DNA sequence: TTGTAAGCGTTATCAG
DNA sequence: CTGATAACGCTTACAA
C-alpha cells in the first residue's frame, strides 16, 4: 500500500505530484477520465496511489450539493422487518454510488424531527422515510424544496411523495381466505394502536371489511403490546367466549406475532387448535410448536424499490412527475399454526 | 414553522437578516452563545427561525475537520446481536452530538475495504469496527494517522486500538459449568469457521480447555452453517454415537443456535433430553419447545462502551494512551433446553 | 485535451 | 463583545 502522510492528501498535492492541475485530478476522480489523455491519466493514477489520495466527500458535497448521501429514517431498528428493508435500501444505494445515513427514531416523534433536521443538514440527496410519527409539516416543506422523498409503508397526507410498501388489502384478503379455508370462524385481530401509522390503519380496515364480507366473526384488539397482561386477558377472553367455531388470532406484524405467541403459550393454548397467523416472516416462525403460519413480505425488494423511486425522481426533472404508489404482494407460508 | 426559501438559508443570509456578521452567527450556532450580547443573540435567534436556518454540516466538516460523524462497520446487519450493539452505539453517539454512519459489510472483506475507504472519505471522527474480514493494513494506517478506533468483539493484530466485547472465556466457563451441573457429559460445540474472527477463536479455545478441565467429552463442529445437511449429519452422528452420558449442543452465537434448533427439530430430538445452550439471547428463545437456555450479552452496554472509548481517545491526546480492553460479562438465562 | 479562477458555507485568526 | 478576511478541498464555468 501507500505510505500516508500525517494528514490525508488533498487534490492539490496530487496535482503537484502528477504535474497536472487540480481540475484534471478532479476530472479523473469525478468520472470524466475519458476526457484526459492516456498519459495524464497514468500520471494522476500513480500520483494518487503514491499519496493514498481519496476525495474528501465533505468538500465534494459542499460545492454542487452532490453529497452522494441518502438519508433514511427507521422507526425501529431492532425490528427485523425494518432491518431487512434497510438492507435492501443500502444495497441499492451502494450499487448507485450512494451511501446511506441511517437514523433510528425508536418510534419517537421528537427524535424523528431531530433526525430529519440532521439528515438535511448533511445535505442528503434523497430521503427514505419509515417512521410512525408525523412530522408532516417538515416533510411537506422538504418536498416542496425539491427533495426526493419516498415513504416506506406509510402514506403521507397530501404530500407528493412516492409510497412503497405492501399491498395491505390483498395481504389481509390472503390471510382471511386462508383462515376461512382452514375452518376458523371467529377471529381476533392483534395490532399496535393504528393512529398515525397508515399500514396499520389499512390492515385493520381491511380486516373488518374482509371479515364482514366472508361472514366471519371478527374483532380487533389494538393496544400497545408491551402490556402483556392486558393482551393476555384479551386473548383469554376471546378464547373462553361461548361459541363453537374454531378461533384464530391474526397478527398485524412481527411484534404482534411475538406477543401473541407468548400469550398463547402462557395460556396453554395449542397452536393450530387455536389458529395463529402473522404478517411478517421471522427466523423462528418455523420453530415454534407446529410452526407459525405467516405472510412474508418481499423486504429486500421493497427496500430496493424505494431507492429506485428516489433515483427516478432525481433524474427526470423536479417534482413534476406525479407521485406513485408501488405495492408489493405478500406470500403465504402455511404452517401448523393454522392446521387443525 | 417557517417559510423556507427554495434553497436552504445560509449563514450569510441569516447574518444579513439579523444585521450581524457571519462570525457572530457562526458563534451562535457553534456553541459560543455566551460570548454574544443578549441582544445579538435574540436577533440571530429570530432571524434564523424566520429563515429556517440549519448549519450545513458539509461545510462545517470541511473547515476544521469536525464532521461530527462516527463511522461504524457492521459485519451483518441482519444479525440481531449486531443490531442491538449498534443501537447502543447510535444512542451514545447522539447523546454526544454525533451522528452515526453505518456500513454493512455482509461479512465480505471486499465490501469492508470499500466501506472503510468510504467512511474515511467522509472524514468520520472515529470508527467502530465490527467486521470479520481483515483489512488490518488499512486499519493500521488509520490508527497511525490518529483516527480513534475501537474494535467490537474482535482483536486486531498489533494495532493500538481499544477492544470492547464479551469476556469470552468467562462466558464459556459459565456455559460449561451449567451444562455439567445439569448432568450433560458429552458436548458438541457448534460454530462458524473461526478463522479471522477472534471471538470465535477465543470461545472455541476455551471450550476445548474447559471441557478438558472438567473431565467432559467435547468436540467441535466448525463449518459454515448454511449447509444444513452437513450440520444435520454432524449432529445426528453425535447423538447416535455409542455411550450413555447425556449429550448437549453448545452454540457459539445466535446463528448457530438457530441452525442447531432447526437441525434438532428435523432430527426429532427432544430439547432438554438433548441439551442445547446458545450464546446470545434472542426474542424467540423462550418460545421454542421448553425454552432455549442462553447466555445473554449486554448488547446496549457494549455499544455504549465502544463510543465511550472513542471519545476518551478523542479527548485525552492522540494515540499516546495505551489501548485497553473492555470486557463485559454474559449472564445465564436457564430454560428447559438444559433441564433433563 | 488541459488549465485558471471563482466560488460552495463554515470556522478560525486576527483586529477593532 | 463584534466583525473582516482568509482558508478548508473540491467542482465548474470559462479560457487557452
mmCIF file with all atom_site columns, C-alpha atoms (C1' of nucleotides) in Angstrom, chain A residues 10-11 22 26 53 56 59-60, chain D residues 8-15:
data_model
loop_
_atom_site.group_PDB
_atom_site.id
_atom_site.type_symbol
_atom_site.label_atom_id
_atom_site.label_alt_id
_atom_site.label_comp_id
_atom_site.label_asym_id
_atom_site.label_entity_id
_atom_site.label_seq_id
_atom_site.pdbx_PDB_ins_code
_atom_site.Cartn_x
_atom_site.Cartn_y
_atom_site.Cartn_z
_atom_site.occupancy
_atom_site.B_iso_or_equiv
_atom_site.pdbx_formal_charge
_atom_site.auth_seq_id
_atom_site.auth_comp_id
_atom_site.auth_asym_id
_atom_site.auth_atom_id
_atom_site.pdbx_PDB_model_num
ATOM 1  C CA    . UNK A 1 10 ? -5.572  16.744 -0.983  1.00 0.00 ? 10 UNK A CA    1
ATOM 2  C CA    . UNK A 1 11 ? -6.344  17.179 -4.603  1.00 0.00 ? 11 UNK A CA    1
ATOM 3  C CA    . UNK A 1 22 ? -6.412  20.394 -9.771  1.00 0.00 ? 22 UNK A CA    1
ATOM 4  C CA    . UNK A 1 26 ? -10.872 16.421 -10.178 1.00 0.00 ? 26 UNK A CA    1
ATOM 5  C CA    . UNK A 1 53 ? -5.433  10.036 -2.058  1.00 0.00 ? 53 UNK A CA    1
ATOM 6  C CA    . UNK A 1 56 ? -12.950 14.427 0.529   1.00 0.00 ? 56 UNK A CA    1
ATOM 7  C CA    . UNK A 1 59 ? -15.705 19.196 0.213   1.00 0.00 ? 59 UNK A CA    1
ATOM 8  C CA    . UNK A 1 60 ? -17.376 17.487 -2.683  1.00 0.00 ? 60 UNK A CA    1
ATOM 9  C "C1'" . DC  D 2 8  ? -10.867 24.290 4.038   1.00 0.00 ? 8  DC  D "C1'" 1
ATOM 10 C "C1'" . DG  D 2 9  ? -10.819 20.741 -0.554  1.00 0.00 ? 9  DG  D "C1'" 1
ATOM 11 C "C1'" . DC  D 2 10 ? -13.417 20.382 -4.221  1.00 0.00 ? 10 DC  D "C1'" 1
ATOM 12 C "C1'" . DT  D 2 11 ? -16.273 21.427 -8.688  1.00 0.00 ? 11 DT  D "C1'" 1
ATOM 13 C "C1'" . DT  D 2 12 ? -17.265 24.079 -12.596 1.00 0.00 ? 12 DT  D "C1'" 1
ATOM 14 C "C1'" . DA  D 2 13 ? -17.669 27.707 -15.889 1.00 0.00 ? 13 DA  D "C1'" 1
ATOM 15 C "C1'" . DC  D 2 14 ? -14.691 29.789 -18.930 1.00 0.00 ? 14 DC  D "C1'" 1
ATOM 16 C "C1'" . DA  D 2 15 ? -10.436 30.110 -21.391 1.00 0.00 ? 15 DA  D "C1'" 1
#
